[in-house]
């Protein structure tokens, strides 16, 4: 009996206090690429994204627009759904924390924690930043012009109210043991070190309810309290799998394989979340990957600076697949990165239009012209072939290895290396000259280039689904032969190939 291979991947659920920007698109894009890769590798995948709709920050944003919070969240949540369509994300579900299924899951988790003696009623007094929806210790606060700030730069206010607490402090040692036993739980490594030293420095109990506003999930048995928005938000990952019904069809996907997050929300996912799950007796996620922060042309992206990058506008200007490619190619996943239109245009022109696009165009035009548009047959093997054919054959494994570490940039670099090699190889083999001297060799050369192009297009599908679909159409690869396994089965000699058309447009005059 073969065991079913499963993979559960999640994005953060985004606050609906404002419309989506490039940072949100980025995290979801990375998740989408891995989800598509895993599906292509034969896994059953569940890919979840959604919106985080409760809390004071969202309540205030609704108030500022003179709207009822539910009507407001309905509107902004839709913008995130639309973004998923624009960006061609293949999410299997889109969760909203205002949904009934989610409230039920939160209440169930709360009750379970309460039964286990993990929650008690006390009073909270301390600093709270609405922008971060986070509490801060007195030693973390700085003051400027009479206003107090959190280390993130968010203004804080002094909060004093009755509150339920989660016994987080008691989980310190068990968290440290958990990190030790699961060295891959936090990635990249530098983030792991950060979290471990933070936990070593001591954990206080966590205030997990608020009474000073209403927009949240009501605490069971004490409706004056709403749950702390982070407890509510983190629970989404199990709500979507049917929690508390552990017999639900999707529950088999738990625990998550990777929670993709930005570095700003690392602590919530690597301290609170595993502690809450362990306290509730539930399995912990396998991995949390915290990627870096995008700046715009060297500047912090912020609404007040007016430099928020709208992913929809970007896609309209440069096309969807080039944007998808650029975001994961430009910056090592995990590092901070700067968004610059100049680099986008450079990458597009050199790596997509010149390297990959030209290689396909040159090869496929020669097959049209010199082989009557029919897939050529290989002749005698030549020692020069191994370099290209071995690199093409090794590519799926090499991409898989990088993607299993969420090293998207490395996967793309490995792909790019084969595309560069193909160009060097076609220049060395000169199939256009062989037409006059050795037709059998010419056919072989073109066939090997087709083989390399097929491997390239296959492994690039998760990154650029639409363009690679066109490329595989041009290579005459049948729809059911576009998986990694199918690469082992060559297309029949003589398969008719359609006339090629350019896959990427060069951008000559960039309106920056
Ligand atoms: O934190 N660069 O939601 P949020 C890269 N609701 N990524 C960025 C970015 C930037 N400049 N700006 C935002 C929340 N992001 C909570 C999450 S999860 C249970 C609850 C991305 O709308 C990045 O993934 O503030 C970051 O972690 C996330 O958006 C924050 O989204």
XYZ file of C-alpha atoms and ligand atoms in Angstrom, residues 11-15 17 21 23-24 26-27 52 57 80 230 233-234 236-237 260-265 269 291-295 301, ligand 1:
63
model
C 0.095 32.203 4.742
C -0.555 34.645 7.568
C -4.143 35.801 7.609
C -3.890 39.468 6.772
C -5.411 42.332 8.731
C -7.336 47.461 8.260
C 0.224 45.546 -0.753
C 4.350 42.403 1.199
C 1.115 40.440 1.433
C 4.989 38.195 -1.488
C 4.245 35.813 1.388
C -7.697 38.428 10.180
C -6.832 47.809 14.937
C -7.536 40.121 -0.534
C -3.610 36.764 18.229
C -5.887 34.600 14.580
C -3.482 31.705 15.177
C -7.359 29.889 12.003
C -4.792 27.292 10.969
C 4.945 31.120 5.932
C 5.201 34.430 7.792
C 7.112 37.699 7.711
C 9.765 38.291 10.362
C 7.446 40.759 12.121
C 5.201 37.973 13.367
C 4.121 31.798 15.533
C 11.000 35.823 5.454
C 12.474 39.315 5.358
C 11.119 42.756 4.752
C 10.713 44.611 1.471
C 11.652 48.233 1.184
C 7.212 50.986 2.834
O 0.379 40.495 11.013
N 7.728 43.018 3.339
O -1.280 40.767 9.438
P -0.657 41.890 8.479
C 7.467 41.701 3.374
N -2.980 39.527 10.962
N 6.336 41.174 3.867
C 5.409 41.999 4.337
C 5.604 43.406 4.322
C 6.835 43.911 3.789
N 7.122 45.206 3.716
N 4.509 43.966 4.863
C 3.655 42.960 5.178
C -0.741 40.285 10.589
N 4.190 41.767 4.867
C -1.636 39.301 11.312
C -1.209 37.892 10.987
S -1.405 35.221 11.214
C -2.148 34.147 12.240
C -1.973 36.807 11.685
C 3.547 40.439 5.016
O -1.754 42.279 7.557
C 4.343 39.505 5.915
O 3.938 38.178 5.659
O 0.016 42.940 9.264
C 3.844 39.887 7.276
O 4.108 38.881 8.242
C 2.371 40.023 6.999
O 2.309 40.623 5.690
C 1.684 40.905 8.028
O 0.380 41.080 7.613
